[in-house]
Short mmCIF file of C-alpha atoms and ligand atoms in Angstrom, two decimals:
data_model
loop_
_atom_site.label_atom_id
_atom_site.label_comp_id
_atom_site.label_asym_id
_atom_site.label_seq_id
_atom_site.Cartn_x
_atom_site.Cartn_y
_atom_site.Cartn_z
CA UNK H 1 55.73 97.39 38.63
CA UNK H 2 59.17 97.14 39.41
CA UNK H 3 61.40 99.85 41.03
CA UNK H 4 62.83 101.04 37.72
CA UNK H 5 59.42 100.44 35.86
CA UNK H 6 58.45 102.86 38.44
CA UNK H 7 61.38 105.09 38.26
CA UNK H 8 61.00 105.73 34.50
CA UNK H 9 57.23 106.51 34.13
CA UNK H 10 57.42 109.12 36.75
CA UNK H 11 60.58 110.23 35.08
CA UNK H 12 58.97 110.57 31.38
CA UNK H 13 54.98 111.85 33.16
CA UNK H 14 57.46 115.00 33.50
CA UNK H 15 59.22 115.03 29.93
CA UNK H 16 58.07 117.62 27.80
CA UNK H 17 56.95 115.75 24.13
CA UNK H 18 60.28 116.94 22.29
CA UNK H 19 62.47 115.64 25.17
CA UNK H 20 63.75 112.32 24.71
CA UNK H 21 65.73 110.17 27.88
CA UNK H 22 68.88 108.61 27.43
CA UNK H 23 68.96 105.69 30.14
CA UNK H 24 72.49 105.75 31.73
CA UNK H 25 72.99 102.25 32.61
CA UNK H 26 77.01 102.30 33.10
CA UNK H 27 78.13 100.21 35.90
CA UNK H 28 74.22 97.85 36.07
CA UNK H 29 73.99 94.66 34.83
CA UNK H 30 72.31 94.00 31.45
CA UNK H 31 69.49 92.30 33.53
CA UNK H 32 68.93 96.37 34.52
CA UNK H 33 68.67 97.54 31.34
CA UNK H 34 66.28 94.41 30.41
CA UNK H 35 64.26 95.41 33.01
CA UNK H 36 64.02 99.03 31.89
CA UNK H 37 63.44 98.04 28.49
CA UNK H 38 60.64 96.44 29.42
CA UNK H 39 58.79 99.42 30.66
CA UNK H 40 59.15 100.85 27.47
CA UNK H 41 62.52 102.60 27.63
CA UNK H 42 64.69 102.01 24.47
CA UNK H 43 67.60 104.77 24.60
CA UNK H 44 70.67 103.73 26.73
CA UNK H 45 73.73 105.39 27.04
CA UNK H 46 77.09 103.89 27.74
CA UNK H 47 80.31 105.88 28.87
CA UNK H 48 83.10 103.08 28.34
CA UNK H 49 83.48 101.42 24.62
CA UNK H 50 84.00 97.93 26.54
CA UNK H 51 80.69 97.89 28.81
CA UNK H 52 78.63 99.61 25.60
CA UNK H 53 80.14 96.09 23.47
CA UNK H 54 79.13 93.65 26.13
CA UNK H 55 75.81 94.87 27.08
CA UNK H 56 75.39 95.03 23.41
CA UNK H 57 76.29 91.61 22.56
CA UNK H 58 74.48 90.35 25.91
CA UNK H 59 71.19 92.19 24.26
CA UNK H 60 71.36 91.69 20.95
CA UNK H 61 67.61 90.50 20.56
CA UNK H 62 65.85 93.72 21.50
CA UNK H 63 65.58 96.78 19.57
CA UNK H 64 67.79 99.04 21.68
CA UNK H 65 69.10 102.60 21.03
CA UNK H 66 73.13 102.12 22.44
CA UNK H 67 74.47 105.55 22.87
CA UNK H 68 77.93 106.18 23.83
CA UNK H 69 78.20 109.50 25.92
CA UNK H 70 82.09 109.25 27.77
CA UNK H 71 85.29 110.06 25.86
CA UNK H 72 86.03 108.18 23.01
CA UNK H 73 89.68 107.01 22.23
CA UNK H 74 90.01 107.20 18.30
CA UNK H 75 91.04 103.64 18.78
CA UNK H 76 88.41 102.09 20.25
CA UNK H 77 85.78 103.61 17.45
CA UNK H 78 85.88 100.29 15.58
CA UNK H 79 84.85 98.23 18.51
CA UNK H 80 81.16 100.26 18.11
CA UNK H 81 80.98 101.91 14.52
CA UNK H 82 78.88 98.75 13.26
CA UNK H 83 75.73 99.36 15.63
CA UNK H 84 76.23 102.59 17.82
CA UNK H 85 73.38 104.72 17.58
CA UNK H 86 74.66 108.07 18.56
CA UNK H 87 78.18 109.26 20.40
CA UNK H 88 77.91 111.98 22.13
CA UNK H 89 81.42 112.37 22.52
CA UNK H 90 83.08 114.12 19.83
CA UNK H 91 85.53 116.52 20.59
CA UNK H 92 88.05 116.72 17.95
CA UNK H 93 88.03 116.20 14.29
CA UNK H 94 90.68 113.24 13.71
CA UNK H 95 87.94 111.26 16.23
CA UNK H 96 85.58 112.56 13.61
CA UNK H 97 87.40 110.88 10.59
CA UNK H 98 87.72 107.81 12.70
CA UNK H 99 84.14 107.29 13.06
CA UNK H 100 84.07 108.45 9.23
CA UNK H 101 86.24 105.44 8.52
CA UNK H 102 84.25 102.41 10.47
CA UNK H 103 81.20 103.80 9.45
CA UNK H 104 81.99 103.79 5.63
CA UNK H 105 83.70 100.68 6.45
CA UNK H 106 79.87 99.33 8.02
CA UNK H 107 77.98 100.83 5.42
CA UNK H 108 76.24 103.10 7.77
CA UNK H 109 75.75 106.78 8.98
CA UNK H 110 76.52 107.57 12.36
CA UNK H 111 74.82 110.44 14.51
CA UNK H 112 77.20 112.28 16.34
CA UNK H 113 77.08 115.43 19.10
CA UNK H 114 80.01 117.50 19.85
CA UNK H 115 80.87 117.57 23.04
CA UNK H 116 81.16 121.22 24.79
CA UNK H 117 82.93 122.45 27.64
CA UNK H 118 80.97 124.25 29.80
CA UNK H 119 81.36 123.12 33.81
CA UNK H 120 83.84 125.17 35.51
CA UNK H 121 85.69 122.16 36.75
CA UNK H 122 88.96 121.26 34.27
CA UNK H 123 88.59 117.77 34.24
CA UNK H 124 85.25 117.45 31.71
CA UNK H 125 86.46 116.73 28.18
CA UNK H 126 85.04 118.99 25.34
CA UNK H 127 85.50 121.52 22.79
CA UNK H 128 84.68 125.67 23.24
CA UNK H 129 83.06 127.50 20.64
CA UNK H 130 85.62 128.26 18.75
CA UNK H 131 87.61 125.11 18.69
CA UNK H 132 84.37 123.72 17.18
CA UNK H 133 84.02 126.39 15.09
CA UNK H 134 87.61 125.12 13.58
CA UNK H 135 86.39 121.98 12.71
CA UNK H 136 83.52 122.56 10.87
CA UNK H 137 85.17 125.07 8.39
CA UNK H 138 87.93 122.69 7.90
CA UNK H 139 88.25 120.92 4.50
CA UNK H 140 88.84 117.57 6.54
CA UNK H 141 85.09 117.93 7.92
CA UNK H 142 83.76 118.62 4.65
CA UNK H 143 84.71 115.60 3.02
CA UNK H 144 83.53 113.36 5.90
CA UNK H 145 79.98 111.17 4.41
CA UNK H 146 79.41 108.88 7.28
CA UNK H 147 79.22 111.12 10.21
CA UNK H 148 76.46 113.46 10.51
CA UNK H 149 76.67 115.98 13.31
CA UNK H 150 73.18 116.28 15.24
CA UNK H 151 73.72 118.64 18.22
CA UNK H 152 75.79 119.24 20.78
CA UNK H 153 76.34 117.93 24.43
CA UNK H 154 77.23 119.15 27.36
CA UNK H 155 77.82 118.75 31.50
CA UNK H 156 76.83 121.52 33.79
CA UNK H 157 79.34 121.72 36.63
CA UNK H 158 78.91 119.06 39.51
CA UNK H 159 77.72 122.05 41.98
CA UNK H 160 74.27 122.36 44.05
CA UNK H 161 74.14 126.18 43.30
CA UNK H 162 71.95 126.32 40.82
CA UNK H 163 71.98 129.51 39.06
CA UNK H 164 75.78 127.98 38.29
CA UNK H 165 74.22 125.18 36.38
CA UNK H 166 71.27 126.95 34.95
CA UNK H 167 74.03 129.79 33.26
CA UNK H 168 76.21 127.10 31.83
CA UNK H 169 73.38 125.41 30.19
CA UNK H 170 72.34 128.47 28.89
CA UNK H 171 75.84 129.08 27.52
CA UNK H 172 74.93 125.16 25.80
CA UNK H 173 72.15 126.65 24.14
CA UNK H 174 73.68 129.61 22.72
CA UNK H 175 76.56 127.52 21.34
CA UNK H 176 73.61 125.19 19.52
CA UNK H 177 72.03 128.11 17.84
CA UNK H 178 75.16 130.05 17.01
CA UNK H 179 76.05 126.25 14.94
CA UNK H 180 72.57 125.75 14.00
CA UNK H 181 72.39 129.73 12.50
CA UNK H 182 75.93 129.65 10.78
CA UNK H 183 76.33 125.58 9.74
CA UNK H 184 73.48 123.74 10.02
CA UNK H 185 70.59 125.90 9.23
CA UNK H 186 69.05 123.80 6.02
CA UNK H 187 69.70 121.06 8.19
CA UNK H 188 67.08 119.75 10.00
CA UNK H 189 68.77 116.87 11.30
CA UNK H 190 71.15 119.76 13.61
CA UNK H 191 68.39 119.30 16.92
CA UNK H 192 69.67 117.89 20.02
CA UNK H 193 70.96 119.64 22.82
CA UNK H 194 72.05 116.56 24.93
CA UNK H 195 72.24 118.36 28.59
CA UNK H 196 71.06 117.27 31.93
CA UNK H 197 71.75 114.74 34.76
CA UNK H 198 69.51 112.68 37.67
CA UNK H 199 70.71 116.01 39.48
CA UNK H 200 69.92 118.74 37.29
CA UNK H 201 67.59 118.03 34.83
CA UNK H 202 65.11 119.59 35.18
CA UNK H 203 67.00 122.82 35.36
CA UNK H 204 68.29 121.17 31.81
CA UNK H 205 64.48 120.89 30.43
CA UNK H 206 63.87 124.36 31.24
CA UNK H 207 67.22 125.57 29.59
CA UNK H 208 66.03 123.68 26.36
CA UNK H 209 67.42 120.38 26.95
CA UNK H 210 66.50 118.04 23.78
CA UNK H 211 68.24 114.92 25.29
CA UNK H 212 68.46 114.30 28.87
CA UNK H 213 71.36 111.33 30.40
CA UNK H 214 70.08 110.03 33.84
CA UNK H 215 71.61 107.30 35.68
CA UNK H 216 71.12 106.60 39.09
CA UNK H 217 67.69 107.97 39.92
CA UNK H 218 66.44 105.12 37.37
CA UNK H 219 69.27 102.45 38.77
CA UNK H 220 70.35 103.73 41.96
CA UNK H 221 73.58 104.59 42.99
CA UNK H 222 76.46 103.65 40.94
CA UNK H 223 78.97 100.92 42.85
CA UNK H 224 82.68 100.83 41.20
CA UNK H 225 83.89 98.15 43.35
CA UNK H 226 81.22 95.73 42.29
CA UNK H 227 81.27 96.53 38.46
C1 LIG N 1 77.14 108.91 34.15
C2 LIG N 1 76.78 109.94 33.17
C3 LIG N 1 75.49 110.49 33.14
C4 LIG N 1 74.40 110.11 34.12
O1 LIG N 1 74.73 110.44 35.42
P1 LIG N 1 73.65 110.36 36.62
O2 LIG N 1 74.10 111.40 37.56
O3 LIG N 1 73.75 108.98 37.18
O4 LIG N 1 72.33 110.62 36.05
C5 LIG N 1 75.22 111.43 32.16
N1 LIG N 1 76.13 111.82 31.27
C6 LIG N 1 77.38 111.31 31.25
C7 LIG N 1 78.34 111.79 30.22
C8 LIG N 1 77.75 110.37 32.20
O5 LIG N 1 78.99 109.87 32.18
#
């Protein structure tokens, strides 16, 4: 078996049934994700528009998942809207009516999350509850037909304390069931809570993690100067 074979069995031996694992293959060659695909894996997640395209095009033959989970520039949603799975992403409503747009314009439905703020660092991108909360009472959300909103996402602060991570995620899940009790409750559809990284995932499991994102302890370590 070969090392990421062997990376992603032990990975999913310790996935509860209901959690699924998004594959983060940014930066790794398309040969990478090949490989991984070949032990099984079919979720990948991308976190630039113009890596997600080329692996895409490179990999067109296999059934893959392509999920985009880094910020998404409201002009770079055509580029994906004809075969992106899921974006994890969203975090304001005219991105919302741009996907809208290129996926009426595809003839398709595209899963979305909206993307929380939770970390304690200011640099993560994402909405707060009631930012969201703006959104989905607006009249502009209501008209949308070719986005459907599935969850939310989230990224716990890049800390080792742990109780730190484990409270934010926490926070996460409050903010899904707070949308899922007032928005989304005939929706069934309304059931991932994308949280958790190759550093804190399991703390994201036991939070109530639907969707976890890990990277490098399937690929290794990520190296920028060689992308
Ligand atoms: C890179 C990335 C991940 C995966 O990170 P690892 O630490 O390598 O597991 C998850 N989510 C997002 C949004 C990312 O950009």
């Amino acid at each position: 078996m070969s090392e990421i074979a062997g990376n992603i069995s032990l990975i999913k031996s310790k996935l509860p049934d209901n959690v699924k694992l998004v594959a983060v293959s940014k930066t790794h060659p398309a040969e990478a994700v090949k490989e991984a695909y070949l032990a099984g894996q079919r979720i990948f997640g991308e976190n630039k528009v113009q890596e997600l395209v080329s692996k895409y095009e490179e990999l067109k033959d296999l059934d893959i998942k392509w999920h985009l989970i880094g910020h998404l520039q409201t002009n770079k949603v055509k580029y994906i809207a004809s075969f992106v799975d899921m974006i994890h992403s969203v975090d304001s409503l005219k991105l919302l009516e741009e996907i809208d747009k290129h996926s009426e314009k595809n003839s398709r439905v595209t899963d979305c999350l909206l993307q929380f703020h939770i970390a304690t660092e200011e640099t993560k991108f994402g909405l707060d509850l009631s930012e969201a909360e703006e959104i989905l009472n607006s009249a502009g959300f209501k008209g949308l037909k070719n986005v459907k909103i599935c969850g939310v996402m989230g990224m716990a602060s890049f800390s080792d304390d742990e109780s730190l991570i484990r409270t934010e995620f926490s926070e996460l899940r409050s903010i899904y069931n707070k949308l899922k009790q007032t928005y989304f409750s005939d929706h069934t559809y309304f059931s991932e809570l994308s949280m958790g990284m190759s550093s804190d995932w399991n703390i994201a499991i036991e939070e109530g993690s639907t969707m976890i994102r890990v990277g490098s302890i399937i690929f290794g370590n990520r190296n920028y100067l060689l992308k």
